[in-house]
Short mmCIF file of C-alpha atoms and ligand atoms in Angstrom, two decimals:
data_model
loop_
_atom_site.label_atom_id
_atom_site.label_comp_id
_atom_site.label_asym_id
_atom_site.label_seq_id
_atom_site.Cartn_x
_atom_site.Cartn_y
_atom_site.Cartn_z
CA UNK A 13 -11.53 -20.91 8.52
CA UNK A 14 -10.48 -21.01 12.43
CA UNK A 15 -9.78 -19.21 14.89
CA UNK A 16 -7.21 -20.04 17.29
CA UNK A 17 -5.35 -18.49 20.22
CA UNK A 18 -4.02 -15.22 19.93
CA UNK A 19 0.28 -14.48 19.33
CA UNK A 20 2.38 -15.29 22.05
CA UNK A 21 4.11 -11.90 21.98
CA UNK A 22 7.18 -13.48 20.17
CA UNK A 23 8.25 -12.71 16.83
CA UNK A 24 6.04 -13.82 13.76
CA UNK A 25 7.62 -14.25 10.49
CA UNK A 26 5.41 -15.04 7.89
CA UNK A 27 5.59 -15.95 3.80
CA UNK A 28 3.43 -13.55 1.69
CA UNK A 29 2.36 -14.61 -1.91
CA UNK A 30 0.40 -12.10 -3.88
CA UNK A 31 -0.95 -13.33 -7.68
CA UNK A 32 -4.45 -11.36 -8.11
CA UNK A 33 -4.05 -9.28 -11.27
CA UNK A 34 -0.30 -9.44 -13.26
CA UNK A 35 2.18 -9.14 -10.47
CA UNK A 36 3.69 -12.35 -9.07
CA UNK A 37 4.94 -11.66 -5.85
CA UNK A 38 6.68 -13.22 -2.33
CA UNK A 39 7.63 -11.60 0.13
CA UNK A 40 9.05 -12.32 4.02
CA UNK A 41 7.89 -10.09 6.73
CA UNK A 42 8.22 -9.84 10.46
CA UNK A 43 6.09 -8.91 13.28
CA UNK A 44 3.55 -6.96 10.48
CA UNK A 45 5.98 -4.11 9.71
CA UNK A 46 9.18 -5.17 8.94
CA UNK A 47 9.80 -6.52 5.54
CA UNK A 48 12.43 -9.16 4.88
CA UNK A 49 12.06 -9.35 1.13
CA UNK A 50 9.77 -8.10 -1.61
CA UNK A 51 10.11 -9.78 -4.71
CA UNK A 52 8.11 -8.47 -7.51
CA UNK A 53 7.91 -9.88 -11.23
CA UNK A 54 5.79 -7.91 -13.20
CA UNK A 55 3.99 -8.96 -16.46
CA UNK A 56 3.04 -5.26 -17.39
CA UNK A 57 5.31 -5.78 -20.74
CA UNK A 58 3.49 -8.84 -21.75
CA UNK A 59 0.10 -6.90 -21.88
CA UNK A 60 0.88 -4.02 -22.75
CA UNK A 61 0.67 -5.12 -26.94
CA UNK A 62 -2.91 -6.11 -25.52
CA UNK A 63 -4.11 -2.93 -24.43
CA UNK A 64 -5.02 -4.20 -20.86
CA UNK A 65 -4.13 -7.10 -18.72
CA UNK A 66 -5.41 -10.89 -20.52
CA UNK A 67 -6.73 -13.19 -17.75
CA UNK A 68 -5.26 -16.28 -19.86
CA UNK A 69 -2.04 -15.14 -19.93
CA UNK A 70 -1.77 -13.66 -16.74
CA UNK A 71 -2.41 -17.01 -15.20
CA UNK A 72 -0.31 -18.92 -17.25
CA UNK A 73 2.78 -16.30 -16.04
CA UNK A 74 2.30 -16.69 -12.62
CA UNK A 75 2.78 -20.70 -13.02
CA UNK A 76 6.16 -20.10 -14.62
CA UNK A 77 7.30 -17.53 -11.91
CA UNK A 78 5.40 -18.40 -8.94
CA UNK A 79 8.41 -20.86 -7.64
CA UNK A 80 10.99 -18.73 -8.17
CA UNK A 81 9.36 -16.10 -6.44
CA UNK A 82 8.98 -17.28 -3.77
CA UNK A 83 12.45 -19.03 -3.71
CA UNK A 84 14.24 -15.59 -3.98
CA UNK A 85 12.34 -13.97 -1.46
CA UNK A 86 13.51 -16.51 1.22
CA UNK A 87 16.63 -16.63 -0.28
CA UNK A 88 16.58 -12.12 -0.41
CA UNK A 89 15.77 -12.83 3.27
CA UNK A 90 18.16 -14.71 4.21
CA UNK A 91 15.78 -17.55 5.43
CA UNK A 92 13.86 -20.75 4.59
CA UNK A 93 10.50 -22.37 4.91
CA UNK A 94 11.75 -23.89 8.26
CA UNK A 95 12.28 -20.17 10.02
CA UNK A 96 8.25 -19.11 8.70
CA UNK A 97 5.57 -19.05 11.05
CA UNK A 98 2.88 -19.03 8.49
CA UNK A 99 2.26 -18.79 5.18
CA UNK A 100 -0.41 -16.34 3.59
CA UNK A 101 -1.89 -15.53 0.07
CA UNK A 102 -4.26 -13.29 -1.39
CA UNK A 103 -7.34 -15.40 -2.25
CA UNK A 104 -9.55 -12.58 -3.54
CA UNK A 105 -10.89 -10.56 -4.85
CA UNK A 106 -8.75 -10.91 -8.40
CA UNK A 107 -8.84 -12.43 -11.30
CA UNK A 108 -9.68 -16.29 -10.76
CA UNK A 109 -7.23 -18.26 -12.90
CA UNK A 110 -4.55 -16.05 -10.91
CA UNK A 111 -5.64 -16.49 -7.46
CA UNK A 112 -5.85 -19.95 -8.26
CA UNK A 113 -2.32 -20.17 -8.84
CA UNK A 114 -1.10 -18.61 -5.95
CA UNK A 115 -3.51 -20.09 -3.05
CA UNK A 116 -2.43 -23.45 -4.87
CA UNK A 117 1.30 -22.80 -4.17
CA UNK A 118 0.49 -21.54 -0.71
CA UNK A 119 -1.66 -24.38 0.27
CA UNK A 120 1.24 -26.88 -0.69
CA UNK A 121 3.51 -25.25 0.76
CA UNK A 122 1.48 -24.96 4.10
CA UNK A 123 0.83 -28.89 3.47
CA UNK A 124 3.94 -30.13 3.07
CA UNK A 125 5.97 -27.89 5.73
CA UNK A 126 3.19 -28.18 8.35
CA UNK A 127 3.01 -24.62 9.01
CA UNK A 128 -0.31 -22.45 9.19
CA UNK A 129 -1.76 -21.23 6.21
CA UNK A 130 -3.69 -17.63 6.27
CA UNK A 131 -6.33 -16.30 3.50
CA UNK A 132 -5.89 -12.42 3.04
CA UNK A 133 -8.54 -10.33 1.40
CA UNK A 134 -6.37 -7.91 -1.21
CA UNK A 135 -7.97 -5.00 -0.10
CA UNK A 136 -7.46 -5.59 3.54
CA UNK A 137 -3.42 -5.89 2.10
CA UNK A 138 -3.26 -2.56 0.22
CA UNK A 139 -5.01 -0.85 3.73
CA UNK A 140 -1.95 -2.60 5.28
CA UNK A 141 0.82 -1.31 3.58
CA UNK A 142 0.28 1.69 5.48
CA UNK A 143 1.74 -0.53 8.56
CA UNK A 144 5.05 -1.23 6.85
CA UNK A 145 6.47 2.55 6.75
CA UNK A 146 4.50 4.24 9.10
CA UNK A 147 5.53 2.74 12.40
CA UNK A 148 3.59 4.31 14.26
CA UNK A 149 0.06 4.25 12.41
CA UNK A 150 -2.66 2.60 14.65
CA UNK A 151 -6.33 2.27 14.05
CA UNK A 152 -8.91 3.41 13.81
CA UNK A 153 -8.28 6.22 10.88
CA UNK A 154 -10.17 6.40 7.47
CA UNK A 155 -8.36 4.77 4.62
CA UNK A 156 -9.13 5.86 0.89
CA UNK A 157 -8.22 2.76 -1.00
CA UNK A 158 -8.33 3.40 -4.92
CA UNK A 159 -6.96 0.43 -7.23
CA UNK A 160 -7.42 -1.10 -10.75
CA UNK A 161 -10.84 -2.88 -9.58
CA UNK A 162 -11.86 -0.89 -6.32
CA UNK A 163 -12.98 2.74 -5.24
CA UNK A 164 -13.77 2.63 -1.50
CA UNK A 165 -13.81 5.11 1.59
CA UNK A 166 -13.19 2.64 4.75
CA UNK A 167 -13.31 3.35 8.39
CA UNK A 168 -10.31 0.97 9.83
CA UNK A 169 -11.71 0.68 13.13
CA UNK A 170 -9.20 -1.89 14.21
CA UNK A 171 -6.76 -4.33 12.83
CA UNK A 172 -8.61 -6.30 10.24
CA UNK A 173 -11.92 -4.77 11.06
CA UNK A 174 -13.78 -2.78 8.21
CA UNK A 175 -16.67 -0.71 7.99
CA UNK A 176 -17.05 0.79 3.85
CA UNK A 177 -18.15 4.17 4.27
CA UNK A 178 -18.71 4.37 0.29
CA UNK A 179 -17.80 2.35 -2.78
CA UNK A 180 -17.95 3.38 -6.95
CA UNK A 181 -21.02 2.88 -8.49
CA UNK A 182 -19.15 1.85 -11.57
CA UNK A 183 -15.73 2.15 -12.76
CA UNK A 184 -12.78 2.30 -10.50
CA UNK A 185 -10.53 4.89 -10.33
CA UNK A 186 -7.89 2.91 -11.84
CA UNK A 187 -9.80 1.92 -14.07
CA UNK A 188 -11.20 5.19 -15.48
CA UNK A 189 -7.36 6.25 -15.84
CA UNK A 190 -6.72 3.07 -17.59
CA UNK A 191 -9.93 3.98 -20.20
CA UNK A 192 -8.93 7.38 -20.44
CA UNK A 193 -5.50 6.93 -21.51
CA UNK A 194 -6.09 4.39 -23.60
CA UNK A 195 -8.67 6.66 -25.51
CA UNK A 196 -6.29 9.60 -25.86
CA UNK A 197 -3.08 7.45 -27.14
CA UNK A 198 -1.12 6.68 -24.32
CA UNK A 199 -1.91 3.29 -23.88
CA UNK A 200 -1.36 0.57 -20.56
CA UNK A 201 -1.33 0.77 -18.24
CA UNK A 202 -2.56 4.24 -18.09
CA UNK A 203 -2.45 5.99 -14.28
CA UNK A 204 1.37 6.28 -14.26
CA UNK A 205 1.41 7.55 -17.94
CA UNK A 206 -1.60 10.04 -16.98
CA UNK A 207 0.36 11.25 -14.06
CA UNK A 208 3.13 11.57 -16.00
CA UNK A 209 1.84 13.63 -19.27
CA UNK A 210 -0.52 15.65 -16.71
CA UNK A 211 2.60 17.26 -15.77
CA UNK A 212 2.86 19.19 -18.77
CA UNK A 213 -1.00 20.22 -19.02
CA UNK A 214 -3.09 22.69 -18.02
CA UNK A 215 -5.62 21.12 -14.89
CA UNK A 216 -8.02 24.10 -15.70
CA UNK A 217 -7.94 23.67 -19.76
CA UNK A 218 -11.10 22.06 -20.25
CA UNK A 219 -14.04 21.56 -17.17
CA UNK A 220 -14.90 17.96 -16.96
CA UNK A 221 -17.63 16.88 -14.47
CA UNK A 222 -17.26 16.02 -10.65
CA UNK A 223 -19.60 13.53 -10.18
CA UNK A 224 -22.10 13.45 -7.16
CA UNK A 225 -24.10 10.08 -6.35
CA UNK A 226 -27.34 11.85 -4.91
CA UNK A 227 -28.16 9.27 -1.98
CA UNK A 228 -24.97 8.19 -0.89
CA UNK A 229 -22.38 11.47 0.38
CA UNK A 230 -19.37 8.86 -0.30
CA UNK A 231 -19.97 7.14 -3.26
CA UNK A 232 -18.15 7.48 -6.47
CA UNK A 233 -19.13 7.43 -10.20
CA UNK A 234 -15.81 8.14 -13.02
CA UNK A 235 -18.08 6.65 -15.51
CA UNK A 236 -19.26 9.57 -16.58
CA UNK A 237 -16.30 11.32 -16.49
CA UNK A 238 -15.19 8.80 -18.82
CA UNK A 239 -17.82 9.40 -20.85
CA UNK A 240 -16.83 13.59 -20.79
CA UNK A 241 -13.76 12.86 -22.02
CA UNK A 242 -14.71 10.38 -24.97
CA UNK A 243 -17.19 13.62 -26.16
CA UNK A 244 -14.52 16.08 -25.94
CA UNK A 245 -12.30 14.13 -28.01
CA UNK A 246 -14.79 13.43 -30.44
CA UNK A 247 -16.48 16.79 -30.79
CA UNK A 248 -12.99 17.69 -31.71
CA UNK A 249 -12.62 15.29 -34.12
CA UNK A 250 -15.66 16.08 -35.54
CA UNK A 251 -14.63 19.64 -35.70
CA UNK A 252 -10.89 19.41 -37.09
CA UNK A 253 -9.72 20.73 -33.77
CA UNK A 254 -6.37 19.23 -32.44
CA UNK A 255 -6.36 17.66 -29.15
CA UNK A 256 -3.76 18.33 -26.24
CA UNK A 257 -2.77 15.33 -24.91
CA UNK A 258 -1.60 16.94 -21.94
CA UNK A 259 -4.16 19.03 -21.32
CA UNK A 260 -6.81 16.26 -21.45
CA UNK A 261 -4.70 14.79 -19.26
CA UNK A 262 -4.36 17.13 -17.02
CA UNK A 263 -8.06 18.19 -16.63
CA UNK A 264 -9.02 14.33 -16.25
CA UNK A 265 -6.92 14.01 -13.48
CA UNK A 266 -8.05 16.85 -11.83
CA UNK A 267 -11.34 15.70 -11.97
CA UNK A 268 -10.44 12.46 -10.23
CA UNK A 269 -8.45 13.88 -7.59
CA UNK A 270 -10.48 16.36 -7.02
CA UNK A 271 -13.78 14.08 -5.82
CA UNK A 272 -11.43 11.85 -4.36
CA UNK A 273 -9.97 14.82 -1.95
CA UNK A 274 -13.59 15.83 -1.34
CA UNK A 275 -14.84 13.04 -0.03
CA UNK A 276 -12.08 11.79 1.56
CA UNK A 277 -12.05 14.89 3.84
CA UNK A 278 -15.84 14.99 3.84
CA UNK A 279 -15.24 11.45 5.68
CA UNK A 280 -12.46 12.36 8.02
CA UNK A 281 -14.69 15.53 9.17
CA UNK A 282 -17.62 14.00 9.96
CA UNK A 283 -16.04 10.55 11.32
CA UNK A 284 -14.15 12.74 13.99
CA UNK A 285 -10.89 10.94 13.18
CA UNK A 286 -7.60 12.64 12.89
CA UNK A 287 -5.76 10.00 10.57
CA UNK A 288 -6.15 9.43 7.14
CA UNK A 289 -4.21 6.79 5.14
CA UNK A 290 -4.11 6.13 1.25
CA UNK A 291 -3.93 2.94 -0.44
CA UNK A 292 -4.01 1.07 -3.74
CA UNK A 293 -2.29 1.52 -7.30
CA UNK A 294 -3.31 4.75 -8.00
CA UNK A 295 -2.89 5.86 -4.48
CA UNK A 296 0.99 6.22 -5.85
CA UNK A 297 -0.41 9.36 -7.95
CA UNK A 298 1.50 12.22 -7.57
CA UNK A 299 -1.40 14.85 -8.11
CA UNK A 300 -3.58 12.90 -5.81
CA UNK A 301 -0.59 12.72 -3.25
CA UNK A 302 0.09 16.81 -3.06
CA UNK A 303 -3.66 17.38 -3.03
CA UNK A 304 -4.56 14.93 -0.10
CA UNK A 305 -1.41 16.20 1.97
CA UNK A 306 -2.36 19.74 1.34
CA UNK A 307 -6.51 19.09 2.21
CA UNK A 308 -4.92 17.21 5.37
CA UNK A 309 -2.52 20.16 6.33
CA UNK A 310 -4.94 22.62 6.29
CA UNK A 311 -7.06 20.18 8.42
CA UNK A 312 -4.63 19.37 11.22
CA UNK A 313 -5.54 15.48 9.99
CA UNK A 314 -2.46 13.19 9.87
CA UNK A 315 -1.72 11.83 6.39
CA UNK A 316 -0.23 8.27 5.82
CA UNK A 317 0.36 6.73 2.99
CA UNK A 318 2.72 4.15 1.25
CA UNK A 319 5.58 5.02 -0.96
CA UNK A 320 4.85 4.59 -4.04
CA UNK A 321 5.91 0.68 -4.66
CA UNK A 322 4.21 -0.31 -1.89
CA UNK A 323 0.69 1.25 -3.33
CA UNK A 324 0.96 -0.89 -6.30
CA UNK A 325 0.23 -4.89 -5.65
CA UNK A 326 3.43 -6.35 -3.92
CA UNK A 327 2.92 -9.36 -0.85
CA UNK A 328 4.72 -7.44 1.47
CA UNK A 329 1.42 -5.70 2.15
CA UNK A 330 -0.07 -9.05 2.37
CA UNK A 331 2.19 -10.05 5.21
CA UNK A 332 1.72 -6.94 6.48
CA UNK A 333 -2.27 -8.03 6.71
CA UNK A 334 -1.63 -11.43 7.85
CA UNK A 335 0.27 -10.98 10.71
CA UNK A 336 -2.25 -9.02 12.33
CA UNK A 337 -5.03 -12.20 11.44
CA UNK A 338 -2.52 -14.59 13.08
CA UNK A 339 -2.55 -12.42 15.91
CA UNK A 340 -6.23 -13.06 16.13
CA UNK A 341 -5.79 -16.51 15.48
CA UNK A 342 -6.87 -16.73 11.84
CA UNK A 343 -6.43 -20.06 10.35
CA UNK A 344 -7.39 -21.36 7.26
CA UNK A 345 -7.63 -24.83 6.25
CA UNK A 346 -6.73 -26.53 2.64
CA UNK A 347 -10.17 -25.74 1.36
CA UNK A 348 -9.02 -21.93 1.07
CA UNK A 349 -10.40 -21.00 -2.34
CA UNK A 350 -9.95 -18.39 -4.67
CA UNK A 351 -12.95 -15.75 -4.31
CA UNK A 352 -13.09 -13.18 -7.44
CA UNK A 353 -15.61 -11.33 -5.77
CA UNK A 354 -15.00 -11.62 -2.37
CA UNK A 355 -16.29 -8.54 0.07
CA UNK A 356 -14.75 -6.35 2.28
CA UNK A 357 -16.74 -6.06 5.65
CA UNK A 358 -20.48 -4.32 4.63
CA UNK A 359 -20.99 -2.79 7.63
CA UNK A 360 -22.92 0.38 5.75
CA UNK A 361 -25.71 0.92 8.63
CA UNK A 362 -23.55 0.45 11.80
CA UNK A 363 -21.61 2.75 9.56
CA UNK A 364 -24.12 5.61 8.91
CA UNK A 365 -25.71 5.43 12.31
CA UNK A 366 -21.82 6.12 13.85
CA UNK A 367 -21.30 9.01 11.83
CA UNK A 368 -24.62 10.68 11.44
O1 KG4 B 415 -3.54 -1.70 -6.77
P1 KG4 B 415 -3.12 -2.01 -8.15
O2 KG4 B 415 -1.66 -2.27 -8.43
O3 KG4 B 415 -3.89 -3.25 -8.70
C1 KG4 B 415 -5.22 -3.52 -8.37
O4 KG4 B 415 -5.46 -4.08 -7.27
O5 KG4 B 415 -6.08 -3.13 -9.19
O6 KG4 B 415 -3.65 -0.81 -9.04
C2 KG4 B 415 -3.45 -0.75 -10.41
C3 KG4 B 415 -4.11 0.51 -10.91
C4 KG4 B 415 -4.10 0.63 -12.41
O7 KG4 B 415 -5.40 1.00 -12.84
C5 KG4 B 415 -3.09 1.73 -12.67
O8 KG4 B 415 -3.36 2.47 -13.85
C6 KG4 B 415 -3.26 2.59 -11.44
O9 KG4 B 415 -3.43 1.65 -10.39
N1 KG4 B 415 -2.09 3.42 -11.18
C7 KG4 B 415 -2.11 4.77 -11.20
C8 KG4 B 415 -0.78 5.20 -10.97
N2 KG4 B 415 0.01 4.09 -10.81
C9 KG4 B 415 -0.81 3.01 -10.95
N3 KG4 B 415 -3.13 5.63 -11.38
C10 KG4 B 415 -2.84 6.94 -11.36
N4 KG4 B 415 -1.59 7.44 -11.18
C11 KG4 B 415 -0.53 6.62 -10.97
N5 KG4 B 415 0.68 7.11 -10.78
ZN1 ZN B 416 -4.23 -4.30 -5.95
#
């Protein structure tokens, strides 16, 4: 990676390509905040007979779609590779095969058109789309990011610089709504089916746990909430009672949202910042939503976060991210690699010692 100079101050329009998990996705945005085209193909349908999304297949999907992806959302925007300042792709952290095919397709594309090719972390693109629709949302403010594979609490302190206030200690959020549905019948993918049934539950029906991780104010832990709910429904197996869907639902949800609220505000409070943004798939959650906008109301904190689309993996939210590392003169060269695992800034101690 290099750095060069910063933007000139004219306009930047850059190609976003987004493969991590099971969306393949292009999009064209300007100047950070003004999207061109989103073009989204989803493979939810293919996995769904699975149960869950299947690395192997995933991969193999975005290969067939990738091109035309990308082709419609320069077409969508009325513009080709010529009119692109830069071109930028998630390269982690995801699944591998499916990064792969993505920062492949960006790479040639940056190769044979000449034009600058940018790495974006994932994370750092879900933060992002808070840019596109809230014009006027600057750092620093805290940003709650909760997704498929990450739970984390982040101070934005400025454009593409992160300090991870806390993390989950084991299963994401996403992830524990993906578990729990699948374990009371509803099947994948499991948040928007959650939020959905929830609706027509009781919240207060039965009292699952709110976990606290004893050492770290921020953390999160829905493992054992997971576990709660696999007890309930088998004590009530055991015992001939029927289950409510709904109110399982409900009550799991509440759980989640509930800790999430908590520490969210816990983090605005004692950060001193007045802006709080929301980001990530299950950041579209309409429980979650109401309950963070309330908590922020009553707080006289401002509350940003991405319609509901935009929460969910697109590459608008990548070129969101990107244009504000090609501001800062972010380059990267054709050794980009995919990164599974790749980390969002650690800065935990400069962290704690800012916010007492
Ligand atoms: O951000 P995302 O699209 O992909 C990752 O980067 O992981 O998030 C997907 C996750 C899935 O676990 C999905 O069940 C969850 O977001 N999700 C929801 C909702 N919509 C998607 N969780 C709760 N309520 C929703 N409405
Ligand atoms: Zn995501």
């Amino acid at each position: 990676m290099q750095r060069e100079g910063s933007g000139s101050g004219e306009d930047v329009t850059i190609l976003a390509i987004e493969s991590s998990c099971d969306e393949t996705a292009a999009a064209v945005v300007r100047n950070g905040r003004e999207v061109l085209s989103n073009i989204i193909a989803s493979q939810i349908d293919l996995h769904t007979v699975y149960g869950g999304v299947v690395p192997e297949i995933a991969s193999r999907k975005h290969i067939e779609k990738i091109d035309q992806v990308i082709a419609e959302a320069l077409r969508t925007a009325d513009r080709t590779l010529q009119d692109m300042d830069a071109v930028a792709v998630t390269y982690g952290p995801g699944l591998v095969g499916a990064l792969l095919v993505g920062v492949s397709a960006a790479k040639a594309i940056s190769f044979a058109s000449g034009i600058p090719l940018i790495g974006v972390h994932h994370i750092e693109g879900h933060i992002s789309a808070n840019y596109i629709e809230n014009k006027d949302l600057e750092p620093p403010f805290v940003c709650l990011v909760v997704s498929g594979g990450h739970s984390h609490l982040v101070i934005v302190r400025d454009y593409g610089i992160y300090e991870i206030l806390g993390r989950t200690r084991d299963d994401a959020a996403g992830e524990a709504f993906d578990k729990v549905a699948r374990a009371i019948g509803l099947g994948y993918p499991g948040g928007p089916k959650i939020d959905r049934v929830s609706r027509e539950g009781n919240p207060d029906a039965i009292k699952f746990p709110r976990a606290k991780v004893a050492d770290a104010v921020y953390d999160f832990s829905f493992s054992g909430l997971k576990s709660a709910v696999l007890n309930y429904l088998n004590s009530c197996e055991m015992k001939g009672i029927p289950v409510c869907q709904a109110d399982v639902a409900a009550s799991f949800q509440k759980a989640v949202v509930d800790v999430l609220v908590e520490h969210s505000m816990l983090a605005v409070e004692t950060c001193g910042l007045h802006k709080f943004a929301i980001a990530g798939g299950v950041a579209s959650n309409s429980a979650l939503r109401s309950a963070l906008e309330r908590a922020c109301t009553e707080r006289g904190i401002a509350f940003y976060h991405p319609s509901p689309v935009m929460c969910t993996d697109n590459a608008a939210m990548i070129g969101a991210a990107a244009y504000y590392e090609y501001q800062s003169g972010v380059r990267h060269g054709y050794d980009l690699n995919a990164v599974p695992n790749l980390k969002l800034g650690e800065n935990l101690h400069s962290l704690l010692d800012s916010c007492g």
